[in-house]
Structures are given as structure tokens and as C-alpha cells.
Amino acid sequence: MTTDDILLEAEDTMEKAVGYMSHEFDSVRTGKASPALVENIDVEAYGANMKLKQLALITTPEPRLLVIQPFDAATVKDIEKAIKESKIGINPAVDGKIIRLPIPELSEERRKDLVKSIKQMAEEARVRVRGHRRDAIDAAKKLQKSGEITEDALRDTEAEVQKFTDKFVKQIEDSAARKEAEIMKV
């Protein structure tokens, strides 16, 4: 392993941590309908756990309405049950072979709770990024101890890893701020 490998791996893993956080943010309800709110709900169907997006088409015909059209009408009850048991706080309305999810307005208290969860998700992402930084620096130190790189190269690698860390932490903070503003907008 070379310092270039260490830097590439550090940047890649940090980027994945930010991507995961962004995906988590998509599942937080902001008051407008988004398929991301429900697509990853686990549904027990056909004797196995499956994601809702594997069982149905999820559309947003109106800004405050999600429509779920199961590929197989036999799974409607399973999907309804999974949505009721999930933590999204939306009651499904079954209409024959489709399920409608009206998205209610968010109360001020609920908005504040969602902001807290956004801050927690952002902090978890920052911790992951810093963990990847530590791993990269440890790998570079091992190379230096084994004599594969010089002390100057170690210092340069550490500086480069820190640049990646700063860049991705800034992305996390910017994403969190945007999501908070979106949630608090009435």
C-alpha cells in the first residue's frame, strides 16, 4: 500500500459516509411528499422482508400526497401493515389496489424534533468521517514505521487526509443546514 492508496481510500470512504447521511436525510419528512419517505420501509411479504420500493411503484401526484401502487394486489395488506408499524407517523388509506398517504402539515414541535434528529444524523456522519481520517493516518504511520515512506511523506499524507476531512465535514454541515431550513420552512 502506498500513500496514494491511503489517500484514495480515505477520500472514497469519507465520500460514502456523506452519501449515506444524505440518503438518511431523504427519509426525514419535511411536510412535502417524497418517495424517499417510504421506499426503504421493510415489508414482510412472500415470507421474506423486502423494501417497499421492491414491491410497489411510489409516486407523488400532488405535493402533499404519496400514492403506492403494489405490483401484486395481494401485498396491499402487508404494505399497509408495514407503513402503520413504521415510525413515519402517516396513516395509509387503502383504496382498492392502491394506497394513498396524505402528508399532514408539520407542527412546530414536530419540526423541532426533526431538526434534532437531523443534527444527530449529521454528528454521526462527522464521527464516521473522523474515524476514516484516523484509519488513514494510522495506515500512513505504519508505512513510516516500516520504512516505506519518510517522515516528510507522512506529514504530507496527514495534511492531505486532514484536507479531505475538512472538506467532507463542511459538506455535512452545509447539508444539515439546508435540511434544517427546509424542515423549519412553513
CSV table of C-alpha atoms in Angstrom, one decimal:
chain,number,residue,atom,x,y,z
A,1,MET,CA,0.0,0.0,0.0
A,2,THR,CA,1.3,3.5,-0.9
A,3,THR,CA,0.3,6.9,0.4
A,4,ASP,CA,-1.7,7.4,-2.8
A,5,ASP,CA,-3.7,4.3,-2.0
A,6,ILE,CA,-4.3,5.6,1.5
A,7,LEU,CA,-5.5,9.0,0.3
A,8,LEU,CA,-7.8,7.4,-2.4
A,9,GLU,CA,-9.3,5.1,0.2
A,10,ALA,CA,-9.7,7.8,2.7
A,11,GLU,CA,-11.4,10.1,0.2
A,12,ASP,CA,-13.7,7.3,-1.0
A,13,THR,CA,-14.8,6.2,2.4
A,14,MET,CA,-15.4,9.8,3.6
A,15,GLU,CA,-17.5,10.4,0.4
A,16,LYS,CA,-19.5,7.3,1.2
A,17,ALA,CA,-20.2,8.5,4.7
A,18,VAL,CA,-21.5,11.8,3.4
A,19,GLY,CA,-23.6,9.9,0.8
A,20,TYR,CA,-25.1,7.7,3.4
A,21,MET,CA,-26.0,10.8,5.5
A,22,SER,CA,-27.7,12.4,2.5
A,23,HIS,CA,-29.7,9.2,2.0
A,24,GLU,CA,-30.8,9.3,5.6
A,25,PHE,CA,-31.8,12.9,5.3
A,26,ASP,CA,-34.1,11.9,2.4
A,27,SER,CA,-36.1,9.7,4.7
A,28,VAL,CA,-36.9,12.7,7.1
A,29,ARG,CA,-40.3,14.1,6.5
A,30,THR,CA,-40.4,17.8,5.6
A,31,GLY,CA,-44.1,18.4,5.0
A,32,LYS,CA,-44.0,17.7,1.3
A,33,ALA,CA,-44.4,14.3,-0.3
A,34,SER,CA,-41.3,12.4,-1.3
A,35,PRO,CA,-41.0,8.7,-2.3
A,36,ALA,CA,-37.8,8.6,-0.1
A,37,LEU,CA,-40.1,8.8,3.0
A,38,VAL,CA,-41.3,5.3,2.5
A,39,GLU,CA,-39.2,3.5,-0.1
A,40,ASN,CA,-37.0,1.8,2.5
A,41,ILE,CA,-39.7,0.6,4.8
A,42,ASP,CA,-39.4,-3.1,5.4
A,43,VAL,CA,-42.4,-5.1,4.3
A,44,GLU,CA,-43.0,-8.7,5.2
A,45,ALA,CA,-44.3,-10.2,2.0
A,46,TYR,CA,-44.0,-13.6,0.3
A,47,GLY,CA,-42.4,-15.0,3.6
A,48,ALA,CA,-39.5,-12.6,3.5
A,49,ASN,CA,-38.6,-9.0,4.4
A,50,MET,CA,-38.4,-6.7,1.4
A,51,LYS,CA,-38.1,-3.0,0.8
A,52,LEU,CA,-41.3,-1.2,-0.2
A,53,LYS,CA,-39.6,0.1,-3.4
A,54,GLN,CA,-39.2,-3.6,-4.5
A,55,LEU,CA,-42.9,-4.3,-4.1
A,56,ALA,CA,-44.6,-1.2,-5.4
A,57,LEU,CA,-44.5,1.9,-7.6
A,58,ILE,CA,-44.3,5.1,-5.4
A,59,THR,CA,-45.5,8.3,-7.0
A,60,THR,CA,-46.3,11.9,-5.8
A,61,PRO,CA,-49.3,13.1,-7.9
A,62,GLU,CA,-49.7,16.1,-5.6
A,63,PRO,CA,-47.2,17.9,-3.3
A,64,ARG,CA,-48.9,16.5,-0.2
A,65,LEU,CA,-49.8,13.0,-1.3
A,66,LEU,CA,-47.9,9.8,-1.9
A,67,VAL,CA,-49.6,7.0,-4.0
A,68,ILE,CA,-48.3,3.5,-3.6
A,69,GLN,CA,-49.3,1.0,-6.3
A,70,PRO,CA,-48.2,-2.5,-5.4
A,71,PHE,CA,-47.1,-4.7,-8.4
A,72,ASP,CA,-49.1,-7.5,-6.8
A,73,ALA,CA,-52.5,-6.7,-5.3
A,74,ALA,CA,-52.0,-9.5,-2.8
A,75,THR,CA,-49.4,-7.4,-1.0
A,76,VAL,CA,-51.6,-4.4,-0.3
A,77,LYS,CA,-52.4,-5.5,3.3
A,78,ASP,CA,-48.8,-6.3,4.0
A,79,ILE,CA,-47.7,-2.9,2.8
A,80,GLU,CA,-50.4,-1.2,4.8
A,81,LYS,CA,-49.4,-3.0,8.0
A,82,ALA,CA,-45.7,-2.1,7.4
A,83,ILE,CA,-46.5,1.6,7.0
A,84,LYS,CA,-48.6,1.6,10.1
A,85,GLU,CA,-45.8,0.0,12.1
A,86,SER,CA,-43.1,2.3,10.7
A,87,LYS,CA,-42.1,5.5,12.6
A,88,ILE,CA,-43.2,7.9,9.8
A,89,GLY,CA,-46.4,8.9,11.5
A,90,ILE,CA,-48.6,8.8,8.4
A,91,ASN,CA,-51.8,6.7,8.3
A,92,PRO,CA,-52.3,4.9,5.0
A,93,ALA,CA,-55.7,5.0,3.2
A,94,VAL,CA,-56.3,1.8,1.2
A,95,ASP,CA,-58.3,2.4,-2.0
A,96,GLY,CA,-58.8,-0.9,-3.7
A,97,LYS,CA,-55.4,-1.8,-5.2
A,98,ILE,CA,-53.6,1.4,-4.3
A,99,ILE,CA,-52.6,3.0,-1.0
A,100,ARG,CA,-52.8,6.8,-0.5
A,101,LEU,CA,-50.6,8.5,2.1
A,102,PRO,CA,-51.8,12.1,2.7
A,103,ILE,CA,-48.9,14.1,4.2
A,104,PRO,CA,-50.1,16.3,7.0
A,105,GLU,CA,-48.7,19.7,7.9
A,106,LEU,CA,-45.9,19.5,10.5
A,107,SER,CA,-46.5,21.1,13.9
A,108,GLU,CA,-43.8,23.4,15.3
A,109,GLU,CA,-43.0,20.8,18.0
A,110,ARG,CA,-42.6,18.0,15.4
A,111,ARG,CA,-40.4,20.3,13.2
A,112,LYS,CA,-38.1,20.9,16.2
A,113,ASP,CA,-37.9,17.1,16.9
A,114,LEU,CA,-37.0,16.5,13.2
A,115,VAL,CA,-34.2,19.2,13.4
A,116,LYS,CA,-32.8,17.4,16.5
A,117,SER,CA,-32.7,14.1,14.5
A,118,ILE,CA,-31.1,15.9,11.6
A,119,LYS,CA,-28.4,17.2,13.9
A,120,GLN,CA,-27.8,13.7,15.3
A,121,MET,CA,-27.5,12.2,11.8
A,122,ALA,CA,-25.0,14.9,10.9
A,123,GLU,CA,-23.0,14.3,14.0
A,124,GLU,CA,-22.9,10.5,13.3
A,125,ALA,CA,-21.6,11.3,9.8
A,126,ARG,CA,-18.9,13.6,11.2
A,127,VAL,CA,-17.9,10.8,13.6
A,128,ARG,CA,-17.7,8.4,10.6
A,129,VAL,CA,-15.6,10.8,8.6
A,130,ARG,CA,-13.2,11.4,11.5
A,131,GLY,CA,-12.9,7.6,12.0
A,132,HIS,CA,-11.9,7.2,8.4
A,133,ARG,CA,-9.3,10.0,9.0
A,134,ARG,CA,-7.9,8.1,11.9
A,135,ASP,CA,-7.7,4.9,9.9
A,136,ALA,CA,-5.8,6.6,7.1
A,137,ILE,CA,-3.4,8.3,9.4
A,138,ASP,CA,-2.7,5.0,11.2
A,139,ALA,CA,-2.1,3.3,7.9
A,140,ALA,CA,0.4,6.0,6.9
A,141,LYS,CA,2.2,5.8,10.3
A,142,LYS,CA,2.6,2.0,9.8
A,143,LEU,CA,4.2,2.7,6.4
A,144,GLN,CA,6.5,5.2,8.0
A,145,LYS,CA,7.5,2.8,10.8
A,146,SER,CA,8.2,0.0,8.3
A,147,GLY,CA,10.5,2.4,6.4
A,148,GLU,CA,8.4,2.6,3.2
A,149,ILE,CA,7.9,6.3,3.5
A,150,THR,CA,9.8,9.2,5.0
A,151,GLU,CA,8.7,11.4,7.9
A,152,ASP,CA,8.1,14.2,5.4
A,153,ALA,CA,5.8,12.0,3.3
A,154,LEU,CA,3.9,11.0,6.5
A,155,ARG,CA,3.4,14.7,7.4
A,156,ASP,CA,2.3,15.4,3.8
A,157,THR,CA,-0.2,12.5,3.9
A,158,GLU,CA,-1.6,13.6,7.2
A,159,ALA,CA,-2.1,17.1,5.9
A,160,GLU,CA,-3.9,15.8,2.8
A,161,VAL,CA,-6.1,13.5,4.8
A,162,GLN,CA,-7.0,16.5,7.0
A,163,LYS,CA,-7.9,18.5,3.9
A,164,PHE,CA,-10.3,15.7,2.9
A,165,THR,CA,-11.7,15.6,6.4
A,166,ASP,CA,-12.3,19.4,6.5
A,167,LYS,CA,-13.9,19.2,3.0
A,168,PHE,CA,-16.4,16.5,3.9
A,169,VAL,CA,-17.2,17.9,7.4
A,170,LYS,CA,-18.1,21.2,5.6
A,171,GLN,CA,-20.3,19.2,3.2
A,172,ILE,CA,-22.1,17.6,6.1
A,173,GLU,CA,-22.6,20.9,7.9
A,174,ASP,CA,-23.9,22.5,4.7
A,175,SER,CA,-26.3,19.6,4.0
A,176,ALA,CA,-27.6,19.7,7.6
A,177,ALA,CA,-28.2,23.4,7.5
A,178,ARG,CA,-30.1,23.1,4.2
A,179,LYS,CA,-32.3,20.3,5.6
A,180,GLU,CA,-33.0,22.2,8.8
A,181,ALA,CA,-34.1,25.2,6.8
A,182,GLU,CA,-36.3,23.0,4.6
A,183,ILE,CA,-37.9,21.5,7.7
A,184,MET,CA,-38.5,24.8,9.5
A,185,LYS,CA,-39.9,26.5,6.4
A,186,VAL,CA,-43.7,26.7,7.0
